[in-house]
Tab-separated table of C-alpha atoms in Angstrom:
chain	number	residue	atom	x	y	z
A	1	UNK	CA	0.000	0.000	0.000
A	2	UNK	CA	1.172	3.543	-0.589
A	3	UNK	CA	0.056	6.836	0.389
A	4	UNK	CA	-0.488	10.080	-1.665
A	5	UNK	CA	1.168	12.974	-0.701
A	6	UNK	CA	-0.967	16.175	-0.169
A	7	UNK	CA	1.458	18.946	-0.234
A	8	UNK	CA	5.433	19.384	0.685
A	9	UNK	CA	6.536	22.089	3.541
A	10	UNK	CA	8.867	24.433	2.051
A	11	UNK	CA	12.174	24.111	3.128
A	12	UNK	CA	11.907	21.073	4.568
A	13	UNK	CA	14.054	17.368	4.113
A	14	UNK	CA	11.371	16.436	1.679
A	15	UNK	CA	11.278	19.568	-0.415
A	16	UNK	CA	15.137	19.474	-0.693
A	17	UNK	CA	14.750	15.564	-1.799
A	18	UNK	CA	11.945	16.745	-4.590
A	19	UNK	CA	9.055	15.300	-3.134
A	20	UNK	CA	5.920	17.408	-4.800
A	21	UNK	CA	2.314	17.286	-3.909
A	22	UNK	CA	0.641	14.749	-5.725
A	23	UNK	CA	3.919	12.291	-5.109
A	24	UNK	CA	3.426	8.997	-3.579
A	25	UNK	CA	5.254	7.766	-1.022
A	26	UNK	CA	6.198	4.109	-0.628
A	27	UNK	CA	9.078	3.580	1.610
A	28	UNK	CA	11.178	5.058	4.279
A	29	UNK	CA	14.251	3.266	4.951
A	30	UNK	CA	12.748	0.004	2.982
A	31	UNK	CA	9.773	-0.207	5.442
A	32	UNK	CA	6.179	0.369	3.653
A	33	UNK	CA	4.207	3.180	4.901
A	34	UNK	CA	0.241	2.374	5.227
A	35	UNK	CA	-0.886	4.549	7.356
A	36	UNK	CA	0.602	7.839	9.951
A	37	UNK	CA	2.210	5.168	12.374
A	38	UNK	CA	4.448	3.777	10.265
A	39	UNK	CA	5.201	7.570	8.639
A	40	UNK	CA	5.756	8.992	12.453
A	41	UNK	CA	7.739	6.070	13.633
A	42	UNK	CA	9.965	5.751	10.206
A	43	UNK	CA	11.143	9.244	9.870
A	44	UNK	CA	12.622	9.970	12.471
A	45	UNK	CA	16.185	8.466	11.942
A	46	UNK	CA	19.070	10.956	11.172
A	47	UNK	CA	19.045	9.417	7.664
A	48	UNK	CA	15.862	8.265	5.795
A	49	UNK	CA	16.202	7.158	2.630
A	50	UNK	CA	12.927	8.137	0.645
A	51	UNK	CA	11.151	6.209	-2.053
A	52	UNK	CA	8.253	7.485	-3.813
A	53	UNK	CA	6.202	7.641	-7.067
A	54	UNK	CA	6.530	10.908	-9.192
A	55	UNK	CA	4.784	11.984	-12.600
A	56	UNK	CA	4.659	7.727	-12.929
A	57	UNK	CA	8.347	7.432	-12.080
A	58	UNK	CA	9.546	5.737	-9.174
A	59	UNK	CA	12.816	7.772	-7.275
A	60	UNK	CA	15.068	7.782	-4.581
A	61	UNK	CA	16.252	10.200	-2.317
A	62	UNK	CA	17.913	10.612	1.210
A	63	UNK	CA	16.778	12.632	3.582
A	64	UNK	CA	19.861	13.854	6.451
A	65	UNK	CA	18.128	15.692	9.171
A	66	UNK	CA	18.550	16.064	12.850
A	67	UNK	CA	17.092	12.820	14.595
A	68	UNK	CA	13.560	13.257	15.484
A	69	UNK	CA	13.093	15.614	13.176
A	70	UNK	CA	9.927	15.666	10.486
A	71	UNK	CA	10.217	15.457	6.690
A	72	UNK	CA	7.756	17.273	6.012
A	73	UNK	CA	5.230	15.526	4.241
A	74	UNK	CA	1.488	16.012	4.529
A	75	UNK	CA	-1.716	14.236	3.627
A	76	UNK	CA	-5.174	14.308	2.815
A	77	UNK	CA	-6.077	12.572	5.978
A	78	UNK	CA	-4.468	13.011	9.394
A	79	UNK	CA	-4.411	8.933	9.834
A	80	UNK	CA	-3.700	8.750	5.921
A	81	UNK	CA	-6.014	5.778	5.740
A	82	UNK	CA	-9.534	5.545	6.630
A	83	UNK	CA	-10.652	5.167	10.212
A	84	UNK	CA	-11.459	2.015	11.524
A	85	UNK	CA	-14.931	0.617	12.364
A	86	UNK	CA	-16.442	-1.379	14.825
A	87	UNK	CA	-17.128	-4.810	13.735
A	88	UNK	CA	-18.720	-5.804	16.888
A	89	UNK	CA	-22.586	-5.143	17.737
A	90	UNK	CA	-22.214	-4.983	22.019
A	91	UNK	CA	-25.348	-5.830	23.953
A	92	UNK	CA	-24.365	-2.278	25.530
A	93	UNK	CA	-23.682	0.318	22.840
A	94	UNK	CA	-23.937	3.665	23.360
A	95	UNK	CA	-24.497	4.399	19.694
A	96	UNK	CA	-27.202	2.280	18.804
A	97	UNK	CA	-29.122	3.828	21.910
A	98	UNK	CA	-28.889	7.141	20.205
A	99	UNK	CA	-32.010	9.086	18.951
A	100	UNK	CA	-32.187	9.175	14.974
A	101	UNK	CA	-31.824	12.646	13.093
A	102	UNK	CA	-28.667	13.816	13.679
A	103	UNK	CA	-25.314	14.433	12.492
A	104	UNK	CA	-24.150	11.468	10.768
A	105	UNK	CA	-20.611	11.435	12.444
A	106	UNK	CA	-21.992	10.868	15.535
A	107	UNK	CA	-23.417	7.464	14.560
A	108	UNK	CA	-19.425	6.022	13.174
A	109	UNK	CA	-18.282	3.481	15.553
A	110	UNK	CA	-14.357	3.888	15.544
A	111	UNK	CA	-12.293	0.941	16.785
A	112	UNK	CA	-8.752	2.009	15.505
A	113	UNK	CA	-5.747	0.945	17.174
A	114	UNK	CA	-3.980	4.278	16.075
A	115	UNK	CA	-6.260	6.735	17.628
A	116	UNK	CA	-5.786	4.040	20.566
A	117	UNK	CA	-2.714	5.352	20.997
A	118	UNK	CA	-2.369	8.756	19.391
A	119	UNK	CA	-5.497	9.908	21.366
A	120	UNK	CA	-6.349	7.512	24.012
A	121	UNK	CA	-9.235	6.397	22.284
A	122	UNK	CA	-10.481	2.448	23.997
A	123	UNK	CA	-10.054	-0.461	21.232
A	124	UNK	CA	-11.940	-4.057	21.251
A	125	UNK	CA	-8.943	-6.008	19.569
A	126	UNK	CA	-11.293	-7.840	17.716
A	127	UNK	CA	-10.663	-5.854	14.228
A	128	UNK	CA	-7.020	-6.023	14.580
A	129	UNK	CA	-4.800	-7.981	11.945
A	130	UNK	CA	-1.676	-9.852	12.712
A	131	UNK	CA	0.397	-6.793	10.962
A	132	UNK	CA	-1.168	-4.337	13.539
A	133	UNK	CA	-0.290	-6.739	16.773
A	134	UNK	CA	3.231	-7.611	15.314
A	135	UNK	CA	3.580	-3.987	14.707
A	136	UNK	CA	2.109	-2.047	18.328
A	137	UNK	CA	4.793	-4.633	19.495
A	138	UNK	CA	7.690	-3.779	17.620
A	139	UNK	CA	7.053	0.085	17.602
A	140	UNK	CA	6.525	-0.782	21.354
A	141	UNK	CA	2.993	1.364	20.925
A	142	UNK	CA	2.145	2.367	24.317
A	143	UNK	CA	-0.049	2.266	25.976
A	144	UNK	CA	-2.720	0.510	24.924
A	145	UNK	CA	-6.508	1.159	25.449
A	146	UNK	CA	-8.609	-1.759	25.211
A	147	UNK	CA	-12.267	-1.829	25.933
A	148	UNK	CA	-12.259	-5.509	28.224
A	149	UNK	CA	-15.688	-5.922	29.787
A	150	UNK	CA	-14.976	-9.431	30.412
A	151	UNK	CA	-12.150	-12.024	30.008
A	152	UNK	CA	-14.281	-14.920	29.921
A	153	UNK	CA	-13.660	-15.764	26.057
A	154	UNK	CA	-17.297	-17.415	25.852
A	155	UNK	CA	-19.417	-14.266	27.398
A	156	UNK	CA	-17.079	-11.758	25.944
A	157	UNK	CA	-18.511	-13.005	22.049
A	158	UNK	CA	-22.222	-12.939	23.507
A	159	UNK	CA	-21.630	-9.916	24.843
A	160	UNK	CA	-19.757	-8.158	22.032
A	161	UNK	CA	-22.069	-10.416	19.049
A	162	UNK	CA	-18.881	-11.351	17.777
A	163	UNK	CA	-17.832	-15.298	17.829
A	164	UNK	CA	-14.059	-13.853	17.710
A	165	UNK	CA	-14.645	-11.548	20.493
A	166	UNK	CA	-12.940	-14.234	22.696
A	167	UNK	CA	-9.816	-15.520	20.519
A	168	UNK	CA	-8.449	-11.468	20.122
A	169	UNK	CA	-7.749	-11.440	23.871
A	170	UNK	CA	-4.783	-13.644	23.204
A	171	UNK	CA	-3.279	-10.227	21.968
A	172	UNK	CA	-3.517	-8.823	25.342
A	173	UNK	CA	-1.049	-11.814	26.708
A	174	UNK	CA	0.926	-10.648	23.954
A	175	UNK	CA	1.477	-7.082	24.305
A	176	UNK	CA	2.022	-8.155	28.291
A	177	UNK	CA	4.862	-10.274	27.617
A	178	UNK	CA	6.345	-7.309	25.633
A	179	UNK	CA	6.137	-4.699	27.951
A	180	UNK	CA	3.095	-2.665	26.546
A	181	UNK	CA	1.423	-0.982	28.847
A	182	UNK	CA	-2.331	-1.302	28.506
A	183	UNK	CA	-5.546	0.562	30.352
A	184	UNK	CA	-8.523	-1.641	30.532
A	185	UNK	CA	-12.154	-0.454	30.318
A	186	UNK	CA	-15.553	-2.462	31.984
A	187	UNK	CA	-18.592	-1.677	31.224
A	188	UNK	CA	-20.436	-3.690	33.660
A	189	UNK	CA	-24.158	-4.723	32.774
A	190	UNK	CA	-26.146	-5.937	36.044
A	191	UNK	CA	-26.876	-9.952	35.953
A	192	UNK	CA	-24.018	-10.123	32.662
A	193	UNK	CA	-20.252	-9.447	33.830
A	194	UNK	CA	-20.850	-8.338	37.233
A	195	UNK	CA	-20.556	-10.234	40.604
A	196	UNK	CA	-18.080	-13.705	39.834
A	197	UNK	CA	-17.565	-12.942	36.520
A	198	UNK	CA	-16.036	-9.168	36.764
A	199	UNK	CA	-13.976	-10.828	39.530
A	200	UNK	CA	-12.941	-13.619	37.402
A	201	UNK	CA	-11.833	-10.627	34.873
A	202	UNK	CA	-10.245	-8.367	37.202
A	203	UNK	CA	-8.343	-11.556	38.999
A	204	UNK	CA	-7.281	-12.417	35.280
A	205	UNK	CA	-6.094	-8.360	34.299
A	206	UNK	CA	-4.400	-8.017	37.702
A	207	UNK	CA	-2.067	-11.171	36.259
A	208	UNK	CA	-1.551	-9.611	32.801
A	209	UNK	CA	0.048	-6.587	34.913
A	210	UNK	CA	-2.314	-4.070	33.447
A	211	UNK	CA	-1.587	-0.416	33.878
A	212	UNK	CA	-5.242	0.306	35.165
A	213	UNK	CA	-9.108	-0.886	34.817
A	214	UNK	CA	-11.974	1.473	35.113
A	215	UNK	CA	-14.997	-0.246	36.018
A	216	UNK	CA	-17.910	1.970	34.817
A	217	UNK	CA	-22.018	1.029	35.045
A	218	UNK	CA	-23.605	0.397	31.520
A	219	UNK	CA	-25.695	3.717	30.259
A	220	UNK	CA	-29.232	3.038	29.130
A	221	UNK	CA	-31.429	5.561	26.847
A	222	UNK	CA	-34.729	5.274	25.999
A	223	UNK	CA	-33.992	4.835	22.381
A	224	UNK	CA	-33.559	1.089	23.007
A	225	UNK	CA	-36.337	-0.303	20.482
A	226	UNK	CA	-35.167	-3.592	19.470
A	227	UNK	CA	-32.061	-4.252	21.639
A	228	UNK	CA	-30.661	-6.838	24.314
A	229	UNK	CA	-32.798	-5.910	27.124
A	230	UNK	CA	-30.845	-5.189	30.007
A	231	UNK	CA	-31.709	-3.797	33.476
A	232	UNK	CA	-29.929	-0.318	35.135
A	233	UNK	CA	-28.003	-0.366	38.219
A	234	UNK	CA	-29.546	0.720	41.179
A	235	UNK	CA	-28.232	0.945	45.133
A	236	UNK	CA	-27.583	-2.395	45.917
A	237	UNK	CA	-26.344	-3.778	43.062
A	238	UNK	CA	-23.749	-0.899	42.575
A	239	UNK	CA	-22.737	-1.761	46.393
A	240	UNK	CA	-22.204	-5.082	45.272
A	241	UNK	CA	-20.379	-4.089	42.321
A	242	UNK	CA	-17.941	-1.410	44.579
A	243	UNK	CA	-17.120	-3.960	46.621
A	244	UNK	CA	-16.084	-6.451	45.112
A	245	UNK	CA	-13.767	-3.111	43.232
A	246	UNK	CA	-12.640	-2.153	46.881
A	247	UNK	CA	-11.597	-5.351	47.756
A	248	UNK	CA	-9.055	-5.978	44.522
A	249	UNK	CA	-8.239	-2.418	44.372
A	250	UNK	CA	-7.026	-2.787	47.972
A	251	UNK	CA	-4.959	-6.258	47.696
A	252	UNK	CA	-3.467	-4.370	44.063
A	253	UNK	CA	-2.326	-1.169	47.065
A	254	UNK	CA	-1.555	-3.803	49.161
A	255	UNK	CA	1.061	-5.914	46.558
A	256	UNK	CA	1.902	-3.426	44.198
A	257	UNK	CA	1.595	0.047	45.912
A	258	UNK	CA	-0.841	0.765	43.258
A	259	UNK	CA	-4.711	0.703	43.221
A	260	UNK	CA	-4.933	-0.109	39.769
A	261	UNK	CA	-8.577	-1.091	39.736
A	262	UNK	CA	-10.941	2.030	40.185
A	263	UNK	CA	-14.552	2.506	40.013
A	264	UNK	CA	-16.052	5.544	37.765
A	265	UNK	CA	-18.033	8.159	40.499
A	266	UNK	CA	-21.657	6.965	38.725
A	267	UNK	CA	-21.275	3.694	40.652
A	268	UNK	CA	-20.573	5.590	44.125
A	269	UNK	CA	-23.833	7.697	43.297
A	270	UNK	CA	-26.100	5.073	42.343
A	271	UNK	CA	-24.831	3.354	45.710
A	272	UNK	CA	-25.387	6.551	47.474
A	273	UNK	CA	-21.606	6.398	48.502
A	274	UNK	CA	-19.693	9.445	49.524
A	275	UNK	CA	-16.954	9.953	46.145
A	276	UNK	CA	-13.413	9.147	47.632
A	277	UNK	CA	-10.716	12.065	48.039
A	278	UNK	CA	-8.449	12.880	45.924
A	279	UNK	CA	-5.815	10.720	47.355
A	280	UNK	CA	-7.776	7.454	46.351
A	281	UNK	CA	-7.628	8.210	42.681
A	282	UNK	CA	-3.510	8.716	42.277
A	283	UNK	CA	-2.343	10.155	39.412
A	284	UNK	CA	-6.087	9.619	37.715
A	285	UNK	CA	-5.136	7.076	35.644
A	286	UNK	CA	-8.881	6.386	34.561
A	287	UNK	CA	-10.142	10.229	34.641
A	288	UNK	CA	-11.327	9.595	30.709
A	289	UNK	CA	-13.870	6.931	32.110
A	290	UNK	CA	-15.767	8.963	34.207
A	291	UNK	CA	-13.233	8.528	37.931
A	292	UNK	CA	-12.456	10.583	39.700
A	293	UNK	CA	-14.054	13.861	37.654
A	294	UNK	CA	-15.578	15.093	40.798
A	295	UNK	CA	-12.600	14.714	43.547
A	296	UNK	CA	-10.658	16.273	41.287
A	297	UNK	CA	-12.983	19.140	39.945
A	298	UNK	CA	-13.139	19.774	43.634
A	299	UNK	CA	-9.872	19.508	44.393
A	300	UNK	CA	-9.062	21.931	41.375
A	301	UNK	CA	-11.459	24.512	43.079
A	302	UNK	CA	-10.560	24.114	46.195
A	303	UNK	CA	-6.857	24.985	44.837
A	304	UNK	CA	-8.169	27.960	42.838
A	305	UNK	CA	-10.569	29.514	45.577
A	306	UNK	CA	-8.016	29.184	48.524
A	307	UNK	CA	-5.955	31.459	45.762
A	308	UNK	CA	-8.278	33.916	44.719
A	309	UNK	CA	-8.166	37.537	45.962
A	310	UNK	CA	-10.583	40.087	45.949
A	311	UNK	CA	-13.094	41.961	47.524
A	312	UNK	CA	-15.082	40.045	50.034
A	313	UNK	CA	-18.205	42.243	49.474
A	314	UNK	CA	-17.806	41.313	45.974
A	315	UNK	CA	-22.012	40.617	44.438
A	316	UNK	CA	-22.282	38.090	42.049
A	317	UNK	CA	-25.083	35.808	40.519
A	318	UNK	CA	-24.042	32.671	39.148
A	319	UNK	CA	-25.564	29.813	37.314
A	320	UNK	CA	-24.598	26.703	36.227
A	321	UNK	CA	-26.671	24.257	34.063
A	322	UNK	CA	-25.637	20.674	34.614
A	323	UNK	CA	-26.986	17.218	34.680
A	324	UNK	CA	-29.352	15.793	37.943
A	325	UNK	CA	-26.189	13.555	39.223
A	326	UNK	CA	-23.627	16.502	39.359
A	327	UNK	CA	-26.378	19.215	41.000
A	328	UNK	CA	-25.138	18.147	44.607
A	329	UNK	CA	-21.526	18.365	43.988
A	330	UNK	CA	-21.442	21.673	42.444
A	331	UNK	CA	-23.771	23.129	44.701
A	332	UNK	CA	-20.922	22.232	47.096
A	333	UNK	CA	-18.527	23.868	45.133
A	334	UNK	CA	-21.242	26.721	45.395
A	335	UNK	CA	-21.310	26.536	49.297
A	336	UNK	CA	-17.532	27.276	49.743
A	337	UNK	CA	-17.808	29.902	46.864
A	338	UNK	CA	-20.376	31.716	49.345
A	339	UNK	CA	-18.322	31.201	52.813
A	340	UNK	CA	-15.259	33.290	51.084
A	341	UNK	CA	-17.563	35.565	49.598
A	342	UNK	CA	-20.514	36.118	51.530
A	343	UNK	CA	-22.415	38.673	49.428
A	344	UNK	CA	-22.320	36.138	46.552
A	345	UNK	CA	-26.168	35.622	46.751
A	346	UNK	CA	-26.931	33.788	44.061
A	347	UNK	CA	-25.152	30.756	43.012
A	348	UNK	CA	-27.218	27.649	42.192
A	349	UNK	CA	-26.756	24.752	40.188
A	350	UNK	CA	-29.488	24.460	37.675
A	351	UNK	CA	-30.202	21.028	36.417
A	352	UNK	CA	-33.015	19.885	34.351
């Protein structure tokens, strides 16, 4: 495969070797380029020698530049290749809960090992070829996203309506044994993966040596017409759930120094749980799954307020529109707002 070149940076290693828009490039350093992986990881060698396709000719060039240094190339596309799609129809997907009628992007299913790792985007494994694993191994790719929700091989293709669902964790043992870090993702349905199973999964991800799991509740609509009919969480069985999180979060503190397994704050509010400090969450290692948003929003404020100067008889009215869940926690946020600044009358959080 080969890639067209969009236009040339002028100046750069690639205008001095001739490249033109319209070129195609084939090779760096004899290694195909398919896609902006191999591109980024290729060039950035001292020397690069260049093949490409120009006016039907094919040409070679080399390319001296400082190491880590770009060429200079651009393309159509910022992956050069087409994203990805999900081959996979989950019991639990957000996207086929979504109301029809609107913008057509919002309905793509991505599950693309490159924006995996160029944008921390969570991956299934189940679309990836041998090329991509062999390759995320020996550009050592890390880390790793990968959307788990169970290890058991059999429920993980009814879950995912995908009889390979099971085989691609294999890959997982894979990138382990080379060193790739990887960030694991649960959605948990109630009566599915939960209770032995989701410790059956975190048993088998604490062995892998996993860089973290975020354990987060499924998210129903009502735009469910027609799907796997599956039943919200609710106070009890999110205690369940957060314990049995506690209790291998604490033995991962306990052997590692790191809690590793973490639950996303909608589990500690459908269990009517007070959200953890700060502490609990680390370095936020899950914060794009939904833990530890609201220690840290608080702890960011906290930071800010204890910071802030001004007049004390300072008036203000403030609103804030937000969702039902995060009302209480930002009219908290509200509350200490008011006891620095007294004559702040008005500051509510609206939700609706």
């Amino acid at each position: 495969m080969a890639v067209n070149v969009y236009s040339v940076v002028p100046g750069s290693s690639a205008d001095r070797c001739g490249i033109k828009a319209g070129d195609t490039l084939l090779t760096l350093n004899g290694h195909e380029i398919v896609d902006v992986l191999d591109y980024r990881f290729y060039q950035l060698e001292r020397q690069v020698t260049i093949e490409f396709l120009s006016d039907g000719e094919k040409k070679s060039a080399v390319a001296k530049k400082p190491e880590y240094d770009e060429l200079g190339m651009e393309f159509d596309s910022y992956l050069m290749d087409k994203e990805h799609s999900c081959r996979n129809k989950c019991i639990f997907c957000f996207i086929d809960q979504m109301p029809k009628g609107m913008r057509e992007t919002l309905y793509f299913k991505d599950d693309d090992s490159r924006l995996s790792f160029l944008f921390g985007n969570y991956i299934t494994l189940t679309n990836l070829s041998e090329h991509e694993i062999e390759r995320i191994i020996s550009m050592h790719i890390s880390p790793v996203n990968i959307s788990v929700h169970t290890t058991n091989p059999e429920l993980r293709c009814m879950m995912m309506n995908n009889r390979f669902a099971g085989e691609s964790l294999s890959a997982m043992k894979r990138f382990a044994d080379a060193g790739i870090d990887m960030n694991c993702q649960i959605v948990l349905c109630p009566g599915i993966n939960d209770g032995i199973e989701l410790e059956r999964s975190l048993s088998d991800l604490i062995s892998l040596g996993v860089n973290s799991v975020a354990v987060v509740p499924v998210g129903l609509t009502d735009h469910r017409e027609g799907l796997y009919p599956l039943t919200p969480f609710n106070k009890e069985t999110a205690e369940e759930a957060l314990q049995i999180v506690d209790r291998y979060g604490d033995e991962c503190v306990e052997k590692f120094g790191r809690r590793i397994i973490f639950a996303s704050d909608e589990l500690y509010i459908k269990a009517e749980r007070e959200i953890p400090q700060s502490e609990y969450y680390e370095d936020y290692p899950c914060l794009e799954n939904g833990v530890g948003l609201i220690a840290l929003q608080k702890e960011e404020f906290t930071f800010a307020l204890e910071d802030a100067e001004g007049d004390s008889n300072l008036v203000r009215n403030k609103t804030i529109a937000c969702g039902v869940s995060a009302a209480p926690y930002l009219e908290e946020l509200c509350n200490l707002l008011k006891d620095k600044y007294p004559n702040v009358c008005k500051c509510k959080a609206y939700c609706q």
